[in-house]
mmCIF file of C-alpha atoms in Angstrom:
data_model
loop_
_atom_site.group_PDB
_atom_site.id
_atom_site.type_symbol
_atom_site.label_atom_id
_atom_site.label_comp_id
_atom_site.label_asym_id
_atom_site.label_seq_id
_atom_site.Cartn_x
_atom_site.Cartn_y
_atom_site.Cartn_z
ATOM 1 C CA MET A 22 -16.806 5.845 11.762
ATOM 2 C CA ALA A 23 -14.617 8.544 13.769
ATOM 3 C CA GLY A 24 -13.870 9.240 16.629
ATOM 4 C CA GLU A 25 -15.227 5.025 17.542
ATOM 5 C CA SER A 26 -13.423 4.306 21.051
ATOM 6 C CA SER A 27 -10.249 1.905 20.323
ATOM 7 C CA GLN A 28 -12.114 -0.373 23.036
ATOM 8 C CA ARG A 29 -14.745 -1.044 21.137
ATOM 9 C CA ILE A 30 -13.094 -2.162 17.909
ATOM 10 C CA ASP A 31 -12.549 -5.770 16.538
ATOM 11 C CA TYR A 32 -8.985 -5.967 15.908
ATOM 12 C CA ASN A 33 -9.487 -9.790 13.678
ATOM 13 C CA ASN A 34 -11.730 -7.740 11.245
ATOM 14 C CA VAL A 35 -10.053 -4.178 11.580
ATOM 15 C CA MET A 36 -6.823 -4.593 10.043
ATOM 16 C CA ILE A 37 -5.759 -1.197 9.945
ATOM 17 C CA HIS A 38 -7.071 1.628 12.812
ATOM 18 C CA VAL A 39 -6.159 5.282 12.025
ATOM 19 C CA GLU A 40 -7.255 8.425 14.664
ATOM 20 C CA HIS A 41 -7.359 12.001 14.529
ATOM 21 C CA LEU A 42 -3.569 11.431 12.335
ATOM 22 C CA LYS A 43 -1.970 14.869 11.921
ATOM 23 C CA LYS A 44 1.429 15.137 10.610
ATOM 24 C CA SER A 45 3.524 18.143 9.538
ATOM 25 C CA PHE A 46 6.998 18.589 7.765
ATOM 26 C CA GLY A 47 8.242 21.862 9.654
ATOM 27 C CA SER A 48 5.245 24.748 9.328
ATOM 28 C CA LEU A 49 3.430 23.160 6.659
ATOM 29 C CA GLU A 50 0.608 20.789 7.518
ATOM 30 C CA VAL A 51 0.004 17.927 5.355
ATOM 31 C CA LEU A 52 -2.101 15.733 7.297
ATOM 32 C CA LYS A 53 -5.076 17.427 9.246
ATOM 33 C CA ASP A 54 -7.941 15.325 10.523
ATOM 34 C CA ILE A 55 -7.750 11.384 9.221
ATOM 35 C CA ASN A 56 -9.912 8.741 10.517
ATOM 36 C CA LEU A 57 -10.116 5.804 8.991
ATOM 37 C CA ASP A 58 -10.574 1.862 9.313
ATOM 38 C CA VAL A 59 -9.239 -0.719 7.205
ATOM 39 C CA HIS A 60 -11.045 -4.233 7.390
ATOM 40 C CA LYS A 61 -9.351 -7.700 6.661
ATOM 41 C CA GLY A 62 -10.003 -8.432 2.663
ATOM 42 C CA GLU A 63 -10.934 -4.898 2.125
ATOM 43 C CA VAL A 64 -9.393 -2.896 -1.025
ATOM 44 C CA VAL A 65 -9.638 0.981 -0.307
ATOM 45 C CA VAL A 66 -7.896 2.726 -2.713
ATOM 46 C CA VAL A 67 -6.888 6.692 -1.974
ATOM 47 C CA ILE A 68 -7.278 9.292 -4.701
ATOM 48 C CA GLY A 69 -7.201 13.084 -4.748
ATOM 49 C CA PRO A 70 -4.786 16.005 -6.157
ATOM 50 C CA SER A 71 -0.954 15.879 -6.017
ATOM 51 C CA GLY A 72 -0.270 17.320 -2.203
ATOM 52 C CA SER A 73 -3.348 16.179 -1.213
ATOM 53 C CA GLY A 74 -1.728 14.378 1.969
ATOM 54 C CA LYS A 75 -2.112 10.701 0.232
ATOM 55 C CA SER A 76 1.210 9.198 -0.176
ATOM 56 C CA THR A 77 2.408 10.659 3.792
ATOM 57 C CA MET A 78 -0.742 8.944 4.759
ATOM 58 C CA LEU A 79 0.053 5.504 3.265
ATOM 59 C CA ARG A 80 3.663 6.494 4.783
ATOM 60 C CA CYS A 81 2.430 6.726 8.575
ATOM 61 C CA LEU A 82 1.002 3.289 8.372
ATOM 62 C CA ASN A 83 4.412 1.420 8.378
ATOM 63 C CA ARG A 84 5.880 4.443 10.122
ATOM 64 C CA LEU A 85 7.780 5.592 7.266
ATOM 65 C CA GLU A 86 6.540 9.291 8.447
ATOM 66 C CA GLU A 87 6.330 9.712 12.034
ATOM 67 C CA PRO A 88 3.011 11.802 12.475
ATOM 68 C CA VAL A 89 2.762 14.413 14.545
ATOM 69 C CA SER A 90 -0.153 13.377 16.813
ATOM 70 C CA GLY A 91 -2.945 10.757 16.287
ATOM 71 C CA LYS A 92 -3.107 6.953 16.557
ATOM 72 C CA ILE A 93 -2.292 4.262 14.462
ATOM 73 C CA LEU A 94 -3.189 0.603 15.114
ATOM 74 C CA VAL A 95 -2.363 -2.069 12.789
ATOM 75 C CA LYS A 96 -3.843 -5.466 13.724
ATOM 76 C CA GLY A 97 -4.590 -3.850 17.141
ATOM 77 C CA VAL A 98 -0.869 -2.796 17.814
ATOM 78 C CA ASN A 99 -0.275 0.995 18.166
ATOM 79 C CA ILE A 100 2.674 1.169 16.135
ATOM 80 C CA ASN A 101 3.193 4.968 17.387
ATOM 81 C CA ASP A 102 4.413 3.990 20.814
ATOM 82 C CA LYS A 103 8.023 4.234 20.943
ATOM 83 C CA LYS A 104 7.484 0.388 22.958
ATOM 84 C CA THR A 105 6.309 -1.255 19.722
ATOM 85 C CA ASP A 106 9.059 -3.037 17.382
ATOM 86 C CA ILE A 107 8.328 -1.369 14.343
ATOM 87 C CA ASN A 108 10.089 -3.516 12.165
ATOM 88 C CA LYS A 109 8.329 -6.871 13.363
ATOM 89 C CA VAL A 110 4.875 -4.796 12.226
ATOM 90 C CA ARG A 111 6.324 -3.870 9.090
ATOM 91 C CA GLU A 112 7.386 -7.902 8.252
ATOM 92 C CA ASN A 113 3.438 -8.403 8.283
ATOM 93 C CA ILE A 114 2.664 -5.049 5.728
ATOM 94 C CA GLY A 115 4.075 -5.331 2.445
ATOM 95 C CA MET A 116 5.350 -1.824 0.536
ATOM 96 C CA VAL A 117 5.365 -1.114 -2.732
ATOM 97 C CA PHE A 118 6.523 2.260 -3.539
ATOM 98 C CA GLN A 119 6.270 4.230 -7.087
ATOM 99 C CA HIS A 120 10.314 3.717 -7.813
ATOM 100 C CA PHE A 121 10.718 0.000 -7.172
ATOM 101 C CA ASN A 122 13.557 0.169 -4.608
ATOM 102 C CA LEU A 123 15.029 -2.785 -5.746
ATOM 103 C CA PHE A 124 19.329 -3.549 -5.500
ATOM 104 C CA ASN A 125 20.307 -2.803 -8.832
ATOM 105 C CA ASN A 126 23.623 -4.793 -7.962
ATOM 106 C CA MET A 127 21.594 -8.030 -7.463
ATOM 107 C CA ASN A 128 19.755 -10.277 -9.151
ATOM 108 C CA VAL A 129 15.886 -11.206 -9.185
ATOM 109 C CA ILE A 130 16.035 -14.031 -6.782
ATOM 110 C CA GLU A 131 18.506 -12.226 -4.397
ATOM 111 C CA ASN A 132 16.557 -9.002 -4.219
ATOM 112 C CA MET A 133 13.758 -11.807 -3.141
ATOM 113 C CA MET A 134 15.460 -13.649 -0.691
ATOM 114 C CA LEU A 135 17.087 -11.195 1.247
ATOM 115 C CA ALA A 136 14.213 -9.960 3.536
ATOM 116 C CA PRO A 137 13.015 -13.408 4.677
ATOM 117 C CA VAL A 138 16.497 -14.557 4.465
ATOM 118 C CA GLN A 139 17.479 -11.790 7.438
ATOM 119 C CA LEU A 140 14.785 -10.575 8.831
ATOM 120 C CA LYS A 141 12.332 -13.933 9.009
ATOM 121 C CA LYS A 142 15.781 -15.904 9.346
ATOM 122 C CA ALA A 143 14.376 -18.381 6.505
ATOM 123 C CA ASP A 144 16.084 -20.646 5.067
ATOM 124 C CA LYS A 145 17.832 -20.061 2.007
ATOM 125 C CA GLN A 146 16.433 -23.140 0.431
ATOM 126 C CA LYS A 147 12.897 -22.539 1.494
ATOM 127 C CA ALA A 148 13.166 -18.772 0.822
ATOM 128 C CA ARG A 149 14.264 -19.093 -2.823
ATOM 129 C CA GLU A 150 11.151 -22.068 -3.324
ATOM 130 C CA ASN A 151 9.013 -19.128 -2.017
ATOM 131 C CA ALA A 152 10.319 -16.637 -3.963
ATOM 132 C CA LEU A 153 10.271 -19.356 -7.187
ATOM 133 C CA LYS A 154 6.609 -19.242 -6.388
ATOM 134 C CA MET A 155 5.664 -15.367 -5.810
ATOM 135 C CA LEU A 156 7.949 -14.836 -9.319
ATOM 136 C CA ASP A 157 5.521 -17.040 -10.745
ATOM 137 C CA LEU A 158 2.285 -15.209 -9.732
ATOM 138 C CA VAL A 159 3.415 -12.557 -11.051
ATOM 139 C CA GLY A 160 3.983 -13.764 -14.619
ATOM 140 C CA LEU A 161 8.143 -13.472 -14.284
ATOM 141 C CA LYS A 162 9.837 -16.977 -12.875
ATOM 142 C CA GLU A 163 11.690 -16.704 -15.589
ATOM 143 C CA LYS A 164 13.676 -13.795 -14.614
ATOM 144 C CA ALA A 165 15.011 -15.333 -11.492
ATOM 145 C CA ASP A 166 18.685 -14.656 -12.561
ATOM 146 C CA SER A 167 17.863 -11.594 -14.314
ATOM 147 C CA TYR A 168 19.688 -8.759 -12.838
ATOM 148 C CA VAL A 169 17.434 -5.559 -12.255
ATOM 149 C CA SER A 170 18.802 -3.696 -14.780
ATOM 150 C CA GLN A 171 17.854 -5.313 -17.263
ATOM 151 C CA LEU A 172 13.937 -5.647 -16.167
ATOM 152 C CA SER A 173 11.461 -3.163 -17.787
ATOM 153 C CA GLY A 174 9.931 -1.087 -15.763
ATOM 154 C CA GLY A 175 6.657 -2.784 -15.530
ATOM 155 C CA GLN A 176 8.431 -6.035 -15.217
ATOM 156 C CA LYS A 177 10.647 -4.186 -12.465
ATOM 157 C CA GLN A 178 7.268 -3.573 -10.258
ATOM 158 C CA ARG A 179 5.737 -7.121 -10.912
ATOM 159 C CA VAL A 180 9.218 -7.884 -8.971
ATOM 160 C CA ALA A 181 8.846 -5.442 -6.541
ATOM 161 C CA ILE A 182 5.315 -6.872 -5.774
ATOM 162 C CA ALA A 183 6.206 -10.392 -5.380
ATOM 163 C CA ARG A 184 9.257 -9.422 -3.024
ATOM 164 C CA ALA A 185 7.053 -8.085 -0.762
ATOM 165 C CA LEU A 186 4.528 -11.248 -0.788
ATOM 166 C CA CYS A 187 7.764 -13.042 -0.060
ATOM 167 C CA MET A 188 7.458 -11.603 3.707
ATOM 168 C CA ASN A 189 3.944 -13.199 3.815
ATOM 169 C CA PRO A 190 2.419 -10.370 4.449
ATOM 170 C CA ASP A 191 -1.132 -9.365 6.057
ATOM 171 C CA ILE A 192 -1.449 -6.196 4.786
ATOM 172 C CA MET A 193 0.102 -4.357 1.214
ATOM 173 C CA LEU A 194 0.386 -0.695 0.510
ATOM 174 C CA PHE A 195 1.004 -0.069 -2.562
ATOM 175 C CA ASP A 196 2.312 3.883 -3.323
ATOM 176 C CA GLU A 197 1.173 5.121 -6.942
ATOM 177 C CA PRO A 198 2.253 1.981 -8.176
ATOM 178 C CA THR A 199 2.418 2.718 -11.488
ATOM 179 C CA SER A 200 2.634 5.926 -12.355
ATOM 180 C CA ALA A 201 6.538 5.934 -13.031
ATOM 181 C CA LEU A 202 5.253 3.387 -15.913
ATOM 182 C CA ASP A 203 5.023 3.158 -19.396
ATOM 183 C CA PRO A 204 1.646 3.427 -20.141
ATOM 184 C CA GLU A 205 1.724 -0.157 -22.273
ATOM 185 C CA MET A 206 3.352 -1.437 -19.316
ATOM 186 C CA VAL A 207 0.608 -0.603 -16.568
ATOM 187 C CA GLY A 208 -1.852 -3.232 -17.379
ATOM 188 C CA ASP A 209 0.147 -6.259 -16.171
ATOM 189 C CA VAL A 210 0.928 -4.305 -13.166
ATOM 190 C CA LEU A 211 -2.652 -3.582 -12.436
ATOM 191 C CA GLN A 212 -3.944 -7.345 -13.399
ATOM 192 C CA VAL A 213 -1.285 -8.367 -10.848
ATOM 193 C CA MET A 214 -2.727 -5.919 -8.194
ATOM 194 C CA LYS A 215 -6.460 -7.085 -9.339
ATOM 195 C CA ASN A 216 -5.285 -11.021 -8.673
ATOM 196 C CA LEU A 217 -4.734 -9.770 -5.269
ATOM 197 C CA ALA A 218 -7.389 -8.567 -4.689
ATOM 198 C CA SER A 219 -9.506 -11.625 -5.916
ATOM 199 C CA GLU A 220 -7.341 -13.747 -3.471
ATOM 200 C CA GLY A 221 -8.415 -11.539 -0.528
ATOM 201 C CA MET A 222 -5.819 -9.286 0.520
ATOM 202 C CA THR A 223 -5.897 -6.454 2.271
ATOM 203 C CA MET A 224 -4.658 -3.508 0.389
ATOM 204 C CA VAL A 225 -4.344 0.391 0.800
ATOM 205 C CA ILE A 226 -3.032 1.920 -2.288
ATOM 206 C CA VAL A 227 -2.774 5.286 -3.629
ATOM 207 C CA THR A 228 -3.165 5.652 -7.542
ATOM 208 C CA HIS A 229 -4.696 7.999 -10.080
ATOM 209 C CA GLU A 230 -5.986 4.752 -12.152
ATOM 210 C CA MET A 231 -9.847 5.545 -11.919
ATOM 211 C CA GLY A 232 -10.245 2.865 -13.962
ATOM 212 C CA PHE A 233 -9.289 0.361 -11.671
ATOM 213 C CA ALA A 234 -10.234 2.143 -8.921
ATOM 214 C CA ARG A 235 -13.705 1.826 -10.018
ATOM 215 C CA GLU A 236 -13.090 -2.322 -10.704
ATOM 216 C CA VAL A 237 -11.180 -3.633 -7.792
ATOM 217 C CA SER A 238 -11.811 -1.645 -5.152
ATOM 218 C CA ASP A 239 -14.389 -1.763 -1.589
ATOM 219 C CA ARG A 240 -14.023 1.602 -1.038
ATOM 220 C CA VAL A 241 -12.760 4.567 -2.589
ATOM 221 C CA ILE A 242 -11.471 7.827 -0.169
ATOM 222 C CA PHE A 243 -11.028 10.963 -2.282
ATOM 223 C CA MET A 244 -8.476 13.321 -0.011
ATOM 224 C CA ASP A 245 -8.331 17.081 -0.380
ATOM 225 C CA GLY A 246 -6.232 19.763 1.743
ATOM 226 C CA GLY A 247 -4.949 17.005 4.237
ATOM 227 C CA TYR A 248 -8.631 16.155 4.899
ATOM 228 C CA ILE A 249 -10.509 12.517 3.573
ATOM 229 C CA VAL A 250 -13.075 15.113 2.196
ATOM 230 C CA GLU A 251 -15.826 11.799 0.830
ATOM 231 C CA GLU A 252 -15.499 8.112 0.988
ATOM 232 C CA GLY A 253 -17.561 5.255 0.128
ATOM 233 C CA THR A 254 -17.797 2.542 -2.711
ATOM 234 C CA PRO A 255 -16.783 3.159 -6.167
ATOM 235 C CA GLN A 256 -20.300 3.743 -7.359
ATOM 236 C CA GLU A 257 -20.529 6.149 -4.636
ATOM 237 C CA VAL A 258 -17.453 8.380 -4.745
ATOM 238 C CA ILE A 259 -16.406 7.587 -8.567
ATOM 239 C CA LEU A 260 -19.725 8.158 -10.296
ATOM 240 C CA ASN A 261 -21.917 9.649 -8.107
ATOM 241 C CA PRO A 262 -20.078 12.313 -5.967
ATOM 242 C CA LYS A 263 -21.586 14.456 -3.609
ATOM 243 C CA GLU A 264 -18.679 17.299 -2.420
ATOM 244 C CA PRO A 265 -17.887 20.085 -4.638
ATOM 245 C CA ARG A 266 -13.976 19.293 -4.437
ATOM 246 C CA THR A 267 -14.589 15.486 -5.394
ATOM 247 C CA ILE A 268 -16.681 16.519 -8.231
ATOM 248 C CA ASP A 269 -14.358 19.294 -9.446
ATOM 249 C CA PHE A 270 -11.096 16.926 -9.197
ATOM 250 C CA LEU A 271 -12.971 13.965 -11.222
ATOM 251 C CA ASN A 272 -13.943 16.367 -14.019
ATOM 252 C CA LYS A 273 -10.591 16.868 -14.532
ATOM 253 C CA VAL A 274 -9.174 13.507 -14.555
ATOM 254 C CA LEU A 275 -11.984 11.160 -16.243
#
């Protein structure tokens, strides 16, 4: 997969193509040589110890972080090309963060309508109808007029997912979406993500939830020290890992 030439890639099927991606913060090299393809409808779960580069890699995929070198193509568009309108590309990439990133001074429905109305110039009435539909999808329609401060952590995260879906993205990126939640709230959020997976959404998920990774992912990537150390099906990587570093990590977390 690494080193495939960009010419021969079927961009109807390969949603994200990453080639020799490197990223440093000052003298600290966080990503050393990442090569990855994510296919349409695929759920890729990224696991690994803290500081292995998982979140940085994810943030490079919608240019929230600028790579030092390498190539990232999203649906065939090179997002690191200075001529690329990154905001246009981001309209097709939903991102869900660890800490929700909702606006506390707005109610739920206002949070959800903001991007479609401002960025996609959606009609307000249509945007509202769509937002209610997405809230229904995550089981929170009755919270449309509540303020964010009135929601539990799990509810905030489900609203954050619904908000991302309001842009009708082709790809969803999740950066440890359950790590800031109380354990009893995790299940509701993971259930929403399972439903999305079953509907064929292309997803890249950084998570510590091994049970979820085993159950939902098509492919698991284990990262350590800025490299992809091992990748394969959940059966291969989580249940029968080959690399000593993967084995060591899984012995600690399982």
